[in-house]
Amino acid sequence: MRTVLLGPPGAGKGTHAVDLSREFGIPHISTGDIFREEMKAETELGKLARSYIDGGNLVPDDVTIDIVRGRLKKDDAADGFILDGFPRTIPQAEKLDALLAETGLAIDAAIYLFAPEDVIIQRLSGRRVCKKCAAVFHVVNIPPEKPGVCDRCGGELYRREDDAPEAIRQRMRQYESKTAGLIDYYDAVGRLVRVDAGIAREDTYRLLKRVLADLR
Ligand code: AMP
């Protein structure tokens, strides 16, 4: 079950990927999470990534592809994975296809989570993330029991730098100009599955579970 989750920032890719990963026992691979870990640890890669991410820009393809290549080689990804936030450009998608083809594999489905722009902006601007365990909350939609504190681990919640209004606008521009073309890319090879992400979270999740169950 080799899947990628597509869709604009704020569509809920990360939130649903965490749950699907647990439910189906396949790893959730998020390039955004990997970059944030590196940023937290202040590695060279983290510093480089931050110079793009905080302003809402994409990290260069070669850097991102190297990370995914390494991650897909790990044992836990042998029987499948959920890629979240990768690919984000056509060259990344082509490289991913080439990497998988080396071992006779391919992407089984590219799941496109679509939602209206006003819903997306409302989600991104109220999003809060745990500093410790990266769990995602929302001040209105998914409020933590105690404001500013993670329900899962007690860690401190913060607003991502790239969820600031100007960075959100830039991410939407980047999505339109560089990422949206992937919808046609996967549609052309009959791998695209569209899932409504503008409805209630549990309803979207139910649809997603059905898609993955069918693949299995
Ligand atoms: P995300 O958590 O998926 O929203 O990613 C956060 C940020 O990390 C993005 O806005 C990009 O700056 C960067 N990023 C994540 N994945 C990629 C990718 N596949 N290509 C380039 N930049 C990425």
PDB file of C-alpha atoms and ligand atoms in Angstrom:
ATOM      1  CA  MET A   1       0.000   0.000   0.000  1.00  0.00           C
ATOM      2  CA  ARG A   2       2.119   2.851  -1.298  1.00  0.00           C
ATOM      3  CA  THR A   3       0.191   6.069  -1.075  1.00  0.00           C
ATOM      4  CA  VAL A   4       0.774   9.783  -1.245  1.00  0.00           C
ATOM      5  CA  LEU A   5      -1.503  12.405   0.264  1.00  0.00           C
ATOM      6  CA  LEU A   6      -1.924  15.476  -1.910  1.00  0.00           C
ATOM      7  CA  GLY A   7      -3.731  18.699  -1.243  1.00  0.00           C
ATOM      8  CA  PRO A   8      -3.235  22.289  -0.155  1.00  0.00           C
ATOM      9  CA  PRO A   9      -1.735  23.202   3.195  1.00  0.00           C
ATOM     10  CA  GLY A  10      -4.430  22.875   5.834  1.00  0.00           C
ATOM     11  CA  ALA A  11      -6.384  20.144   4.031  1.00  0.00           C
ATOM     12  CA  GLY A  12      -5.654  17.793   6.953  1.00  0.00           C
ATOM     13  CA  LYS A  13      -2.985  15.589   5.389  1.00  0.00           C
ATOM     14  CA  GLY A  14      -0.887  15.329   8.545  1.00  0.00           C
ATOM     15  CA  THR A  15      -3.808  14.841  10.913  1.00  0.00           C
ATOM     16  CA  HIS A  16      -5.343  12.023   8.881  1.00  0.00           C
ATOM     17  CA  ALA A  17      -1.989  10.438   8.019  1.00  0.00           C
ATOM     18  CA  VAL A  18      -1.216   9.920  11.711  1.00  0.00           C
ATOM     19  CA  ASP A  19      -4.514   8.085  12.257  1.00  0.00           C
ATOM     20  CA  LEU A  20      -4.277   6.047   9.039  1.00  0.00           C
ATOM     21  CA  SER A  21      -0.731   5.026   9.849  1.00  0.00           C
ATOM     22  CA  ARG A  22      -1.861   3.650  13.205  1.00  0.00           C
ATOM     23  CA  GLU A  23      -4.932   1.958  11.774  1.00  0.00           C
ATOM     24  CA  PHE A  24      -3.187   0.271   8.828  1.00  0.00           C
ATOM     25  CA  GLY A  25       0.227  -0.331  10.430  1.00  0.00           C
ATOM     26  CA  ILE A  26       2.271   1.459   7.771  1.00  0.00           C
ATOM     27  CA  PRO A  27       4.628   4.379   8.414  1.00  0.00           C
ATOM     28  CA  HIS A  28       3.589   7.986   8.008  1.00  0.00           C
ATOM     29  CA  ILE A  29       6.400   9.810   6.266  1.00  0.00           C
ATOM     30  CA  SER A  30       6.091  13.575   6.445  1.00  0.00           C
ATOM     31  CA  THR A  31       8.875  15.657   4.939  1.00  0.00           C
ATOM     32  CA  GLY A  32       7.532  18.648   6.895  1.00  0.00           C
ATOM     33  CA  ASP A  33       7.884  16.706  10.187  1.00  0.00           C
ATOM     34  CA  ILE A  34      11.395  15.598   9.230  1.00  0.00           C
ATOM     35  CA  PHE A  35      12.397  19.203   8.500  1.00  0.00           C
ATOM     36  CA  ARG A  36      10.855  20.429  11.767  1.00  0.00           C
ATOM     37  CA  GLU A  37      12.801  17.780  13.725  1.00  0.00           C
ATOM     38  CA  GLU A  38      16.011  18.948  12.070  1.00  0.00           C
ATOM     39  CA  MET A  39      15.109  22.573  12.806  1.00  0.00           C
ATOM     40  CA  LYS A  40      14.475  21.749  16.459  1.00  0.00           C
ATOM     41  CA  ALA A  41      17.842  19.971  16.694  1.00  0.00           C
ATOM     42  CA  GLU A  42      19.472  22.942  14.899  1.00  0.00           C
ATOM     43  CA  THR A  43      21.366  20.725  12.471  1.00  0.00           C
ATOM     44  CA  GLU A  44      22.860  22.122   9.253  1.00  0.00           C
ATOM     45  CA  LEU A  45      19.934  20.636   7.354  1.00  0.00           C
ATOM     46  CA  GLY A  46      17.551  22.213   9.854  1.00  0.00           C
ATOM     47  CA  LYS A  47      19.109  25.650   9.396  1.00  0.00           C
ATOM     48  CA  LEU A  48      18.935  25.329   5.633  1.00  0.00           C
ATOM     49  CA  ALA A  49      15.312  24.150   5.767  1.00  0.00           C
ATOM     50  CA  ARG A  50      14.319  27.003   8.087  1.00  0.00           C
ATOM     51  CA  SER A  51      15.580  29.581   5.603  1.00  0.00           C
ATOM     52  CA  TYR A  52      12.858  28.397   3.220  1.00  0.00           C
ATOM     53  CA  ILE A  53      10.119  27.112   5.497  1.00  0.00           C
ATOM     54  CA  ASP A  54       9.529  30.076   7.794  1.00  0.00           C
ATOM     55  CA  GLY A  55       8.729  32.310   4.815  1.00  0.00           C
ATOM     56  CA  GLY A  56       6.381  29.730   3.299  1.00  0.00           C
ATOM     57  CA  ASN A  57       8.747  28.654   0.491  1.00  0.00           C
ATOM     58  CA  LEU A  58       9.603  25.140  -0.633  1.00  0.00           C
ATOM     59  CA  VAL A  59      12.895  23.498   0.315  1.00  0.00           C
ATOM     60  CA  PRO A  60      14.882  22.721  -2.889  1.00  0.00           C
ATOM     61  CA  ASP A  61      14.017  19.461  -4.653  1.00  0.00           C
ATOM     62  CA  ASP A  62      17.470  17.859  -4.393  1.00  0.00           C
ATOM     63  CA  VAL A  63      17.574  18.284  -0.593  1.00  0.00           C
ATOM     64  CA  THR A  64      14.047  16.952  -0.166  1.00  0.00           C
ATOM     65  CA  ILE A  65      14.498  14.001  -2.517  1.00  0.00           C
ATOM     66  CA  ASP A  66      17.662  12.885  -0.687  1.00  0.00           C
ATOM     67  CA  ILE A  67      15.731  12.766   2.569  1.00  0.00           C
ATOM     68  CA  VAL A  68      12.912  10.709   1.101  1.00  0.00           C
ATOM     69  CA  ARG A  69      15.304   8.349  -0.649  1.00  0.00           C
ATOM     70  CA  GLY A  70      16.980   7.579   2.691  1.00  0.00           C
ATOM     71  CA  ARG A  71      13.689   7.226   4.541  1.00  0.00           C
ATOM     72  CA  LEU A  72      12.124   4.829   2.023  1.00  0.00           C
ATOM     73  CA  LYS A  73      15.083   2.484   2.369  1.00  0.00           C
ATOM     74  CA  LYS A  74      14.257   1.784   6.013  1.00  0.00           C
ATOM     75  CA  ASP A  75      12.755  -1.624   6.771  1.00  0.00           C
ATOM     76  CA  ASP A  76       9.432  -0.304   8.048  1.00  0.00           C
ATOM     77  CA  ALA A  77       8.638   1.160   4.616  1.00  0.00           C
ATOM     78  CA  ALA A  78       9.115  -2.148   2.785  1.00  0.00           C
ATOM     79  CA  ASP A  79       5.413  -3.079   2.726  1.00  0.00           C
ATOM     80  CA  GLY A  80       3.950   0.359   2.229  1.00  0.00           C
ATOM     81  CA  PHE A  81       3.831   3.935   3.463  1.00  0.00           C
ATOM     82  CA  ILE A  82       1.778   7.081   3.564  1.00  0.00           C
ATOM     83  CA  LEU A  83       3.742   9.988   2.163  1.00  0.00           C
ATOM     84  CA  ASP A  84       2.478  13.316   3.481  1.00  0.00           C
ATOM     85  CA  GLY A  85       3.743  16.522   1.894  1.00  0.00           C
ATOM     86  CA  PHE A  86       5.906  14.719  -0.645  1.00  0.00           C
ATOM     87  CA  PRO A  87       5.975  15.004  -3.604  1.00  0.00           C
ATOM     88  CA  ARG A  88       5.263  18.717  -3.829  1.00  0.00           C
ATOM     89  CA  THR A  89       6.631  19.351  -7.321  1.00  0.00           C
ATOM     90  CA  ILE A  90       6.572  17.442 -10.607  1.00  0.00           C
ATOM     91  CA  PRO A  91      10.351  16.716 -10.472  1.00  0.00           C
ATOM     92  CA  GLN A  92       9.848  15.226  -6.979  1.00  0.00           C
ATOM     93  CA  ALA A  93       7.032  13.005  -8.284  1.00  0.00           C
ATOM     94  CA  GLU A  94       9.156  11.870 -11.222  1.00  0.00           C
ATOM     95  CA  LYS A  95      12.044  11.091  -8.909  1.00  0.00           C
ATOM     96  CA  LEU A  96       9.774   9.153  -6.568  1.00  0.00           C
ATOM     97  CA  ASP A  97       8.496   7.069  -9.480  1.00  0.00           C
ATOM     98  CA  ALA A  98      12.061   6.395 -10.599  1.00  0.00           C
ATOM     99  CA  LEU A  99      13.153   5.406  -7.076  1.00  0.00           C
ATOM    100  CA  LEU A 100      10.299   2.930  -6.703  1.00  0.00           C
ATOM    101  CA  ALA A 101      10.751   1.587 -10.229  1.00  0.00           C
ATOM    102  CA  GLU A 102      14.327   0.542  -9.309  1.00  0.00           C
ATOM    103  CA  THR A 103      12.741  -2.242  -7.242  1.00  0.00           C
ATOM    104  CA  GLY A 104       9.770  -2.849  -9.532  1.00  0.00           C
ATOM    105  CA  LEU A 105       7.351  -0.832  -7.376  1.00  0.00           C
ATOM    106  CA  ALA A 106       4.979   2.077  -7.965  1.00  0.00           C
ATOM    107  CA  ILE A 107       2.606   4.410  -6.150  1.00  0.00           C
ATOM    108  CA  ASP A 108      -0.773   2.667  -5.750  1.00  0.00           C
ATOM    109  CA  ALA A 109      -2.819   5.781  -5.070  1.00  0.00           C
ATOM    110  CA  ALA A 110      -2.416   9.515  -4.811  1.00  0.00           C
ATOM    111  CA  ILE A 111      -5.183  10.701  -2.542  1.00  0.00           C
ATOM    112  CA  TYR A 112      -6.161  14.294  -3.200  1.00  0.00           C
ATOM    113  CA  LEU A 113      -7.736  15.974  -0.182  1.00  0.00           C
ATOM    114  CA  PHE A 114      -9.678  18.955  -1.471  1.00  0.00           C
ATOM    115  CA  ALA A 115     -11.305  21.748   0.546  1.00  0.00           C
ATOM    116  CA  PRO A 116     -12.485  25.330  -0.099  1.00  0.00           C
ATOM    117  CA  GLU A 117      -9.910  28.073   0.453  1.00  0.00           C
ATOM    118  CA  ASP A 118     -11.778  29.798   3.309  1.00  0.00           C
ATOM    119  CA  VAL A 119     -11.918  26.505   5.256  1.00  0.00           C
ATOM    120  CA  ILE A 120      -8.187  25.994   4.716  1.00  0.00           C
ATOM    121  CA  ILE A 121      -7.229  29.466   5.895  1.00  0.00           C
ATOM    122  CA  GLN A 122      -9.406  29.132   8.989  1.00  0.00           C
ATOM    123  CA  ARG A 123      -7.725  25.798   9.798  1.00  0.00           C
ATOM    124  CA  LEU A 124      -4.183  27.023   9.298  1.00  0.00           C
ATOM    125  CA  SER A 125      -4.564  30.235  11.247  1.00  0.00           C
ATOM    126  CA  GLY A 126      -5.980  28.437  14.307  1.00  0.00           C
ATOM    127  CA  ARG A 127      -3.640  25.451  14.185  1.00  0.00           C
ATOM    128  CA  ARG A 128      -1.487  24.732  17.229  1.00  0.00           C
ATOM    129  CA  VAL A 129       1.211  22.058  17.382  1.00  0.00           C
ATOM    130  CA  CYS A 130       2.825  20.348  20.366  1.00  0.00           C
ATOM    131  CA  LYS A 131       6.503  21.265  20.758  1.00  0.00           C
ATOM    132  CA  LYS A 132       7.243  17.864  22.248  1.00  0.00           C
ATOM    133  CA  CYS A 133       5.206  15.225  20.356  1.00  0.00           C
ATOM    134  CA  ALA A 134       4.012  17.216  17.273  1.00  0.00           C
ATOM    135  CA  ALA A 135       0.321  16.425  17.926  1.00  0.00           C
ATOM    136  CA  VAL A 136      -1.934  18.882  16.096  1.00  0.00           C
ATOM    137  CA  PHE A 137      -4.783  20.893  17.669  1.00  0.00           C
ATOM    138  CA  HIS A 138      -6.955  23.814  16.611  1.00  0.00           C
ATOM    139  CA  VAL A 139      -8.121  26.631  18.837  1.00  0.00           C
ATOM    140  CA  VAL A 140     -11.731  26.182  17.649  1.00  0.00           C
ATOM    141  CA  ASN A 141     -12.055  22.870  15.764  1.00  0.00           C
ATOM    142  CA  ILE A 142      -9.904  20.602  17.953  1.00  0.00           C
ATOM    143  CA  PRO A 143      -9.281  22.536  21.167  1.00  0.00           C
ATOM    144  CA  PRO A 144      -7.000  20.967  23.770  1.00  0.00           C
ATOM    145  CA  GLU A 145      -8.595  20.384  27.174  1.00  0.00           C
ATOM    146  CA  LYS A 146      -6.338  23.029  28.718  1.00  0.00           C
ATOM    147  CA  PRO A 147      -5.466  25.963  26.409  1.00  0.00           C
ATOM    148  CA  GLY A 148      -1.856  25.854  25.250  1.00  0.00           C
ATOM    149  CA  VAL A 149      -1.194  22.358  26.653  1.00  0.00           C
ATOM    150  CA  CYS A 150      -1.019  19.092  24.684  1.00  0.00           C
ATOM    151  CA  ASP A 151      -3.672  16.535  25.723  1.00  0.00           C
ATOM    152  CA  ARG A 152      -1.414  13.676  24.732  1.00  0.00           C
ATOM    153  CA  CYS A 153       1.896  14.463  26.443  1.00  0.00           C
ATOM    154  CA  GLY A 154       1.466  17.726  28.380  1.00  0.00           C
ATOM    155  CA  GLY A 155       3.883  19.559  26.070  1.00  0.00           C
ATOM    156  CA  GLU A 156       3.569  23.228  25.171  1.00  0.00           C
ATOM    157  CA  LEU A 157       1.491  24.113  22.098  1.00  0.00           C
ATOM    158  CA  TYR A 158       2.752  26.733  19.638  1.00  0.00           C
ATOM    159  CA  ARG A 159       1.778  28.298  16.343  1.00  0.00           C
ATOM    160  CA  ARG A 160       4.110  27.266  13.537  1.00  0.00           C
ATOM    161  CA  GLU A 161       6.100  30.169  12.105  1.00  0.00           C
ATOM    162  CA  ASP A 162       4.734  29.273   8.667  1.00  0.00           C
ATOM    163  CA  ASP A 163       1.144  29.521   9.950  1.00  0.00           C
ATOM    164  CA  ALA A 164       1.567  33.317  10.292  1.00  0.00           C
ATOM    165  CA  PRO A 165      -0.760  35.166   7.849  1.00  0.00           C
ATOM    166  CA  GLU A 166       1.894  36.264   5.313  1.00  0.00           C
ATOM    167  CA  ALA A 167       3.541  32.817   5.296  1.00  0.00           C
ATOM    168  CA  ILE A 168       0.130  31.191   4.756  1.00  0.00           C
ATOM    169  CA  ARG A 169      -0.438  33.422   1.715  1.00  0.00           C
ATOM    170  CA  GLN A 170       2.990  32.489   0.347  1.00  0.00           C
ATOM    171  CA  ARG A 171       2.363  28.760   0.921  1.00  0.00           C
ATOM    172  CA  MET A 172      -0.926  28.990  -0.968  1.00  0.00           C
ATOM    173  CA  ARG A 173       0.878  30.706  -3.868  1.00  0.00           C
ATOM    174  CA  GLN A 174       3.551  28.011  -3.857  1.00  0.00           C
ATOM    175  CA  TYR A 175       0.896  25.315  -3.767  1.00  0.00           C
ATOM    176  CA  GLU A 176      -0.905  26.770  -6.778  1.00  0.00           C
ATOM    177  CA  SER A 177       2.231  27.313  -8.854  1.00  0.00           C
ATOM    178  CA  LYS A 178       4.269  24.202  -7.975  1.00  0.00           C
ATOM    179  CA  THR A 179       2.136  21.508  -6.335  1.00  0.00           C
ATOM    180  CA  ALA A 180      -1.363  21.646  -7.834  1.00  0.00           C
ATOM    181  CA  GLY A 181      -0.047  20.219 -11.128  1.00  0.00           C
ATOM    182  CA  LEU A 182       0.459  16.889  -9.361  1.00  0.00           C
ATOM    183  CA  ILE A 183      -3.283  16.321  -9.460  1.00  0.00           C
ATOM    184  CA  ASP A 184      -3.118  16.015 -13.265  1.00  0.00           C
ATOM    185  CA  TYR A 185       0.146  14.070 -13.024  1.00  0.00           C
ATOM    186  CA  TYR A 186      -1.464  11.258 -11.024  1.00  0.00           C
ATOM    187  CA  ASP A 187      -4.817  11.526 -12.776  1.00  0.00           C
ATOM    188  CA  ALA A 188      -3.106  10.898 -16.129  1.00  0.00           C
ATOM    189  CA  VAL A 189      -1.852   7.510 -14.910  1.00  0.00           C
ATOM    190  CA  GLY A 190      -5.171   6.560 -13.304  1.00  0.00           C
ATOM    191  CA  ARG A 191      -3.860   6.748  -9.724  1.00  0.00           C
ATOM    192  CA  LEU A 192      -5.758   9.773  -8.433  1.00  0.00           C
ATOM    193  CA  VAL A 193      -8.471   9.385  -5.785  1.00  0.00           C
ATOM    194  CA  ARG A 194     -10.362  12.506  -4.736  1.00  0.00           C
ATOM    195  CA  VAL A 195     -11.536  12.790  -1.136  1.00  0.00           C
ATOM    196  CA  ASP A 196     -13.582  15.672   0.273  1.00  0.00           C
ATOM    197  CA  ALA A 197     -11.650  17.268   3.132  1.00  0.00           C
ATOM    198  CA  GLY A 198     -13.953  20.243   3.562  1.00  0.00           C
ATOM    199  CA  ILE A 199     -16.474  18.215   5.593  1.00  0.00           C
ATOM    200  CA  ALA A 200     -16.297  17.071   9.234  1.00  0.00           C
ATOM    201  CA  ARG A 201     -12.987  15.482  10.147  1.00  0.00           C
ATOM    202  CA  GLU A 202     -14.508  12.105  11.074  1.00  0.00           C
ATOM    203  CA  ASP A 203     -16.423  11.961   7.772  1.00  0.00           C
ATOM    204  CA  THR A 204     -13.254  12.603   5.754  1.00  0.00           C
ATOM    205  CA  TYR A 205     -11.488   9.972   7.819  1.00  0.00           C
ATOM    206  CA  ARG A 206     -14.217   7.435   7.085  1.00  0.00           C
ATOM    207  CA  LEU A 207     -13.777   8.056   3.337  1.00  0.00           C
ATOM    208  CA  LEU A 208     -10.005   7.733   3.627  1.00  0.00           C
ATOM    209  CA  LYS A 209     -10.241   4.460   5.496  1.00  0.00           C
ATOM    210  CA  ARG A 210     -12.415   3.060   2.742  1.00  0.00           C
ATOM    211  CA  VAL A 211      -9.876   4.084   0.086  1.00  0.00           C
ATOM    212  CA  LEU A 212      -7.006   2.392   1.929  1.00  0.00           C
ATOM    213  CA  ALA A 213      -9.077  -0.696   2.747  1.00  0.00           C
ATOM    214  CA  ASP A 214      -9.912  -1.059  -0.966  1.00  0.00           C
ATOM    215  CA  LEU A 215      -6.232  -0.817  -1.860  1.00  0.00           C
ATOM    216  CA  ARG A 216      -5.437  -3.571   0.570  1.00  0.00           C
TER     217      ARG A 216
HETATM  218  P1  AMP B   1       4.155  20.632   5.868  1.00  0.00           P
HETATM  219  O1  AMP B   1       4.338  20.232   7.278  1.00  0.00           O
HETATM  220  O2  AMP B   1       3.934  19.478   4.938  1.00  0.00           O
HETATM  221  O3  AMP B   1       3.117  21.723   5.696  1.00  0.00           O
HETATM  222  O4  AMP B   1       5.549  21.267   5.386  1.00  0.00           O
HETATM  223  C1  AMP B   1       6.041  22.446   5.985  1.00  0.00           C
HETATM  224  C2  AMP B   1       7.040  23.105   5.067  1.00  0.00           C
HETATM  225  O5  AMP B   1       8.164  22.225   4.845  1.00  0.00           O
HETATM  226  C3  AMP B   1       6.530  23.426   3.674  1.00  0.00           C
HETATM  227  O6  AMP B   1       5.806  24.646   3.627  1.00  0.00           O
HETATM  228  C4  AMP B   1       7.843  23.489   2.900  1.00  0.00           C
HETATM  229  O7  AMP B   1       8.515  24.704   3.161  1.00  0.00           O
HETATM  230  C5  AMP B   1       8.648  22.375   3.530  1.00  0.00           C
HETATM  231  N1  AMP B   1       8.429  21.109   2.804  1.00  0.00           N
HETATM  232  C6  AMP B   1       7.790  20.001   3.257  1.00  0.00           C
HETATM  233  N2  AMP B   1       7.751  19.046   2.332  1.00  0.00           N
HETATM  234  C7  AMP B   1       8.367  19.557   1.235  1.00  0.00           C
HETATM  235  C8  AMP B   1       8.633  19.075  -0.074  1.00  0.00           C
HETATM  236  N3  AMP B   1       8.214  17.858  -0.467  1.00  0.00           N
HETATM  237  N4  AMP B   1       9.300  19.883  -0.929  1.00  0.00           N
HETATM  238  C9  AMP B   1       9.728  21.093  -0.563  1.00  0.00           C
HETATM  239  N5  AMP B   1       9.488  21.631   0.644  1.00  0.00           N
HETATM  240  C10 AMP B   1       8.826  20.876   1.546  1.00  0.00           C
END
